[in-house]
Amino acid sequence: QVQLVESGGGEVQPGRSQRLSCTASGFSFSTHCIHWVRQAPGKGLEWVAFISQDGNIKYYADSVQGRFSISRDNSKNTAYLQVNRLRADDTAVYFCARELVAVAGDALDIWGQGTMVTVSS
Amino acid sequence: QSVLTQPPSVSGAPGQRVTISCTGSSSNIGTTYDVHWYQHLPGTAPKLLIYRTSDRPSGVPDRFSGSKSGTSASLAITGLQAEDEADYYCQSFDSSLRVYVFGTGTKVTVL
């Protein structure tokens, strides 16, 4: 079964850090680019970060640039999102998603169920 | 960072046709980059509905169709059904900002 499973969410204090994981199964993980997308309570989907198949190319949304870091370990079929200096407006469900084909701007065809990050003192 | 604009809501009676617009610019939809559409129910994973402007993944009914013209794209739902009540998002790539972008989202209500 082709799937992505996120983990690592929870409640964290402002200014602290957390690492989210996205573990893949049922497909060749190393041949797909991976994205992180979030949805804050009552808000729409917001694209957060992208990483290429080999991890050499990374893009970030302006809202997280310099605070978040995306990485991957193809030997573990896992992608990560390191979230640092967390703020209240980072509170959201964080989804990881697979890009359909390694063509810039392609669709996200497989999504995880999401992991909730709550930033609160 | 929503550079793609959608109407907040659209509604229709069962069986009717509704369309959702997605307005971008010359650096995203107006380029050769494709537009994709997702259906999202609260508490679930978003679902890819239309990819590469007008293609449907396996299992998506042909009641859903997509198109693009200039710097705008559209999603049409014909034969509206109660199960189509959800939030819908367009998505593309912005070549100037070098970021992926989602639309502002549209809530579809079946009357």
Tab-separated table of C-alpha atoms in Angstrom:
chain	number	residue	atom	x	y	z
A	1	GLN	CA	0.000	0.000	0.000
A	2	VAL	CA	1.403	3.341	-1.080
A	3	GLN	CA	1.407	5.658	1.899
A	4	LEU	CA	3.089	8.419	3.861
A	5	VAL	CA	2.889	8.609	7.634
A	6	GLU	CA	3.819	11.726	9.573
A	7	SER	CA	4.932	11.770	13.184
A	8	GLY	CA	6.593	14.073	15.681
A	9	GLY	CA	3.844	16.589	16.287
A	10	GLY	CA	2.654	17.740	19.668
A	11	GLU	CA	2.509	20.739	21.944
A	12	VAL	CA	5.628	22.876	22.127
A	13	GLN	CA	6.479	26.194	23.720
A	14	PRO	CA	7.185	29.294	21.642
A	15	GLY	CA	10.812	29.586	20.618
A	16	ARG	CA	11.459	25.857	20.921
A	17	SER	CA	12.192	23.314	18.190
A	18	GLN	CA	10.687	20.095	16.937
A	19	ARG	CA	11.453	17.554	14.225
A	20	LEU	CA	8.665	16.131	12.142
A	21	SER	CA	9.111	12.859	10.255
A	22	CYS	CA	7.448	11.511	7.140
A	23	THR	CA	7.914	7.785	6.545
A	24	ALA	CA	7.061	6.275	3.189
A	25	SER	CA	6.066	2.762	2.232
A	26	GLY	CA	4.807	0.950	-0.835
A	27	PHE	CA	6.814	2.883	-3.421
A	28	SER	CA	10.353	3.821	-4.384
A	29	PHE	CA	10.911	6.743	-2.010
A	30	SER	CA	14.228	7.839	-3.501
A	31	THR	CA	12.679	8.586	-6.898
A	32	HIS	CA	10.170	11.134	-5.636
A	33	CYS	CA	10.450	14.709	-4.443
A	34	ILE	CA	8.760	15.399	-1.108
A	35	HIS	CA	6.846	18.420	0.156
A	36	TRP	CA	5.577	19.667	3.476
A	37	VAL	CA	2.264	21.533	3.499
A	38	ARG	CA	0.460	22.908	6.539
A	39	GLN	CA	-3.015	24.035	7.481
A	40	ALA	CA	-3.531	26.342	10.424
A	41	PRO	CA	-6.853	26.150	12.277
A	42	GLY	CA	-9.584	27.701	10.165
A	43	LYS	CA	-7.156	28.529	7.352
A	44	GLY	CA	-6.327	27.127	3.939
A	45	LEU	CA	-3.485	24.951	2.762
A	46	GLU	CA	-0.069	26.603	2.846
A	47	TRP	CA	2.908	25.118	1.034
A	48	VAL	CA	5.953	25.020	3.350
A	49	ALA	CA	8.946	23.243	1.814
A	50	PHE	CA	10.238	21.018	-1.004
A	51	ILE	CA	13.159	18.630	-1.293
A	52	SER	CA	14.411	16.917	-4.442
A	53	GLN	CA	14.954	13.168	-4.761
A	54	ASP	CA	18.628	13.361	-3.812
A	55	GLY	CA	18.180	16.139	-1.244
A	56	ASN	CA	20.335	18.620	-3.113
A	57	ILE	CA	17.571	21.063	-4.029
A	58	LYS	CA	15.376	22.650	-1.375
A	59	TYR	CA	12.774	25.397	-1.527
A	60	TYR	CA	11.009	27.135	1.342
A	61	ALA	CA	8.057	29.447	1.782
A	62	ASP	CA	9.046	32.951	2.860
A	63	SER	CA	7.134	32.478	6.120
A	64	VAL	CA	9.496	29.691	7.254
A	65	GLN	CA	12.739	30.543	5.435
A	66	GLY	CA	15.618	30.542	7.901
A	67	ARG	CA	13.628	28.802	10.652
A	68	PHE	CA	12.608	25.490	9.051
A	69	SER	CA	14.867	22.940	7.413
A	70	ILE	CA	13.834	20.038	5.202
A	71	SER	CA	15.957	16.929	4.780
A	72	ARG	CA	15.648	13.267	3.860
A	73	ASP	CA	17.282	9.905	4.449
A	74	ASN	CA	16.574	7.671	1.486
A	75	SER	CA	18.023	4.635	3.291
A	76	LYS	CA	15.228	5.023	5.856
A	77	ASN	CA	12.495	6.070	3.401
A	78	THR	CA	11.971	9.111	5.575
A	79	ALA	CA	11.826	12.861	5.114
A	80	TYR	CA	12.112	15.366	7.919
A	81	LEU	CA	11.066	18.897	8.713
A	82	GLN	CA	13.093	20.550	11.439
A	83	VAL	CA	11.038	23.423	12.803
A	84	ASN	CA	12.947	25.947	14.894
A	85	ARG	CA	12.101	29.160	16.759
A	86	LEU	CA	8.463	28.178	16.716
A	87	ARG	CA	5.811	30.873	16.878
A	88	ALA	CA	2.126	30.775	17.667
A	89	ASP	CA	1.282	31.189	13.981
A	90	ASP	CA	3.154	27.953	13.215
A	91	THR	CA	0.333	26.067	14.942
A	92	ALA	CA	-1.069	23.825	12.230
A	93	VAL	CA	-1.539	20.346	10.899
A	94	TYR	CA	1.579	19.487	8.933
A	95	PHE	CA	1.182	17.171	5.943
A	96	CYS	CA	3.901	15.593	3.902
A	97	ALA	CA	3.168	14.799	0.279
A	98	ARG	CA	4.815	13.066	-2.655
A	99	GLU	CA	5.343	14.827	-5.948
A	100	LEU	CA	3.959	12.809	-8.829
A	101	VAL	CA	6.952	13.029	-11.166
A	102	ALA	CA	10.263	14.852	-10.831
A	103	VAL	CA	9.182	17.723	-13.028
A	104	ALA	CA	9.200	21.162	-11.451
A	105	GLY	CA	5.734	22.146	-10.384
A	106	ASP	CA	4.123	18.740	-10.671
A	107	ALA	CA	1.138	17.625	-8.619
A	108	LEU	CA	1.201	16.134	-5.125
A	109	ASP	CA	-0.429	12.760	-5.565
A	110	ILE	CA	0.064	10.999	-2.244
A	111	TRP	CA	-0.513	12.709	1.098
A	112	GLY	CA	-0.104	11.657	4.684
A	113	GLN	CA	-2.813	12.113	7.292
A	114	GLY	CA	-0.925	14.934	8.951
A	115	THR	CA	0.588	15.620	12.359
A	116	MET	CA	-0.590	18.456	14.576
A	117	VAL	CA	1.871	20.992	15.959
A	118	THR	CA	0.531	23.294	18.656
A	119	VAL	CA	2.724	26.171	19.767
A	120	SER	CA	1.583	27.355	23.151
A	121	SER	CA	3.037	28.537	26.429
B	1	GLN	CA	1.958	33.656	0.416
B	2	SER	CA	-1.246	32.890	-1.537
B	3	VAL	CA	-0.674	34.342	-4.981
B	4	LEU	CA	-3.523	32.305	-6.434
B	5	THR	CA	-6.978	33.752	-5.759
B	6	GLN	CA	-10.147	31.683	-5.521
B	7	PRO	CA	-13.710	32.633	-4.552
B	8	PRO	CA	-14.313	31.829	-0.863
B	9	SER	CA	-17.433	29.826	-1.608
B	10	VAL	CA	-19.657	28.481	-4.345
B	11	SER	CA	-22.912	26.576	-4.018
B	12	GLY	CA	-25.351	24.661	-6.140
B	13	ALA	CA	-28.260	22.287	-6.014
B	14	PRO	CA	-27.769	18.570	-6.581
B	15	GLY	CA	-27.306	17.880	-10.262
B	16	GLN	CA	-26.199	21.387	-11.114
B	17	ARG	CA	-22.868	22.526	-12.522
B	18	VAL	CA	-20.520	24.749	-10.552
B	19	THR	CA	-17.177	26.234	-11.472
B	20	ILE	CA	-14.312	27.429	-9.304
B	21	SER	CA	-11.884	29.974	-10.658
B	22	CYS	CA	-8.213	30.283	-9.777
B	23	THR	CA	-6.591	33.563	-10.754
B	24	GLY	CA	-2.823	33.849	-10.868
B	25	SER	CA	-0.261	35.816	-12.823
B	26	SER	CA	2.294	35.648	-15.594
B	27	SER	CA	4.827	34.043	-13.226
B	28	ASN	CA	2.690	31.040	-12.267
B	29	ILE	CA	-0.467	29.991	-14.113
B	30	GLY	CA	0.522	32.177	-17.076
B	31	THR	CA	3.691	30.145	-17.608
B	32	THR	CA	4.188	26.611	-18.862
B	33	TYR	CA	3.824	25.310	-15.292
B	34	ASP	CA	0.722	23.246	-14.742
B	35	VAL	CA	-2.223	23.828	-12.438
B	36	HIS	CA	-3.472	21.096	-10.117
B	37	TRP	CA	-6.620	20.814	-8.018
B	38	TYR	CA	-7.221	19.161	-4.660
B	39	GLN	CA	-10.317	18.241	-2.699
B	40	HIS	CA	-10.018	18.503	1.066
B	41	LEU	CA	-12.382	17.378	3.767
B	42	PRO	CA	-11.626	18.583	7.308
B	43	GLY	CA	-9.593	16.108	9.304
B	44	THR	CA	-8.480	14.128	6.285
B	45	ALA	CA	-5.598	14.150	3.828
B	46	PRO	CA	-6.084	16.358	0.761
B	47	LYS	CA	-6.907	14.379	-2.358
B	48	LEU	CA	-5.511	15.079	-5.810
B	49	LEU	CA	-8.480	15.743	-8.076
B	50	ILE	CA	-7.021	17.165	-11.290
B	51	TYR	CA	-3.370	17.217	-12.283
B	52	ARG	CA	-1.526	18.958	-15.097
B	53	THR	CA	-4.473	21.281	-15.697
B	54	SER	CA	-6.974	18.731	-16.996
B	55	ASP	CA	-5.964	15.138	-16.219
B	56	ARG	CA	-7.856	13.020	-13.702
B	57	PRO	CA	-6.184	10.431	-11.486
B	58	SER	CA	-7.631	6.965	-11.570
B	59	GLY	CA	-10.856	6.810	-9.563
B	60	VAL	CA	-11.820	10.473	-9.907
B	61	PRO	CA	-15.222	10.746	-11.630
B	62	ASP	CA	-15.377	12.495	-14.985
B	63	ARG	CA	-17.822	14.953	-13.391
B	64	PHE	CA	-14.675	16.835	-12.429
B	65	SER	CA	-12.793	18.691	-15.149
B	66	GLY	CA	-10.111	21.341	-15.329
B	67	SER	CA	-9.029	23.980	-17.795
B	68	LYS	CA	-6.659	26.919	-18.088
B	69	SER	CA	-6.661	30.149	-20.069
B	70	GLY	CA	-4.030	32.827	-19.780
B	71	THR	CA	-3.352	33.518	-16.114
B	72	SER	CA	-6.465	31.761	-14.815
B	73	ALA	CA	-7.617	28.198	-14.357
B	74	SER	CA	-10.979	26.649	-13.592
B	75	LEU	CA	-12.377	23.535	-11.998
B	76	ALA	CA	-15.844	22.463	-13.086
B	77	ILE	CA	-18.073	20.024	-11.243
B	78	THR	CA	-21.062	18.772	-13.197
B	79	GLY	CA	-23.907	16.735	-11.765
B	80	LEU	CA	-23.184	18.086	-8.283
B	81	GLN	CA	-23.596	15.515	-5.511
B	82	ALA	CA	-23.823	15.815	-1.733
B	83	GLU	CA	-20.483	14.050	-1.394
B	84	ASP	CA	-18.833	16.909	-3.313
B	85	GLU	CA	-19.192	19.211	-0.313
B	86	ALA	CA	-15.600	20.000	0.551
B	87	ASP	CA	-12.871	22.594	0.241
B	88	TYR	CA	-11.102	22.838	-3.113
B	89	TYR	CA	-7.641	24.258	-3.760
B	90	CYS	CA	-5.709	25.027	-6.908
B	91	GLN	CA	-1.924	24.777	-6.904
B	92	SER	CA	0.912	25.762	-9.210
B	93	PHE	CA	4.563	26.791	-9.205
B	94	ASP	CA	5.710	30.393	-9.219
B	95	SER	CA	8.766	30.802	-11.421
B	96	SER	CA	9.664	34.233	-10.047
B	97	LEU	CA	9.424	33.328	-6.362
B	98	ARG	CA	10.675	29.754	-6.935
B	99	VAL	CA	7.977	28.430	-4.639
B	100	TYR	CA	4.977	26.192	-4.905
B	101	VAL	CA	1.733	28.024	-4.277
B	102	PHE	CA	-1.784	27.054	-3.281
B	103	GLY	CA	-4.908	28.993	-3.986
B	104	THR	CA	-6.890	30.613	-1.188
B	105	GLY	CA	-9.398	27.773	-1.228
B	106	THR	CA	-13.088	27.499	-2.092
B	107	LYS	CA	-15.793	25.864	-0.020
B	108	VAL	CA	-18.382	24.070	-2.111
B	109	THR	CA	-21.835	23.743	-0.578
B	110	VAL	CA	-24.530	21.493	-1.982
B	111	LEU	CA	-27.900	23.098	-1.282
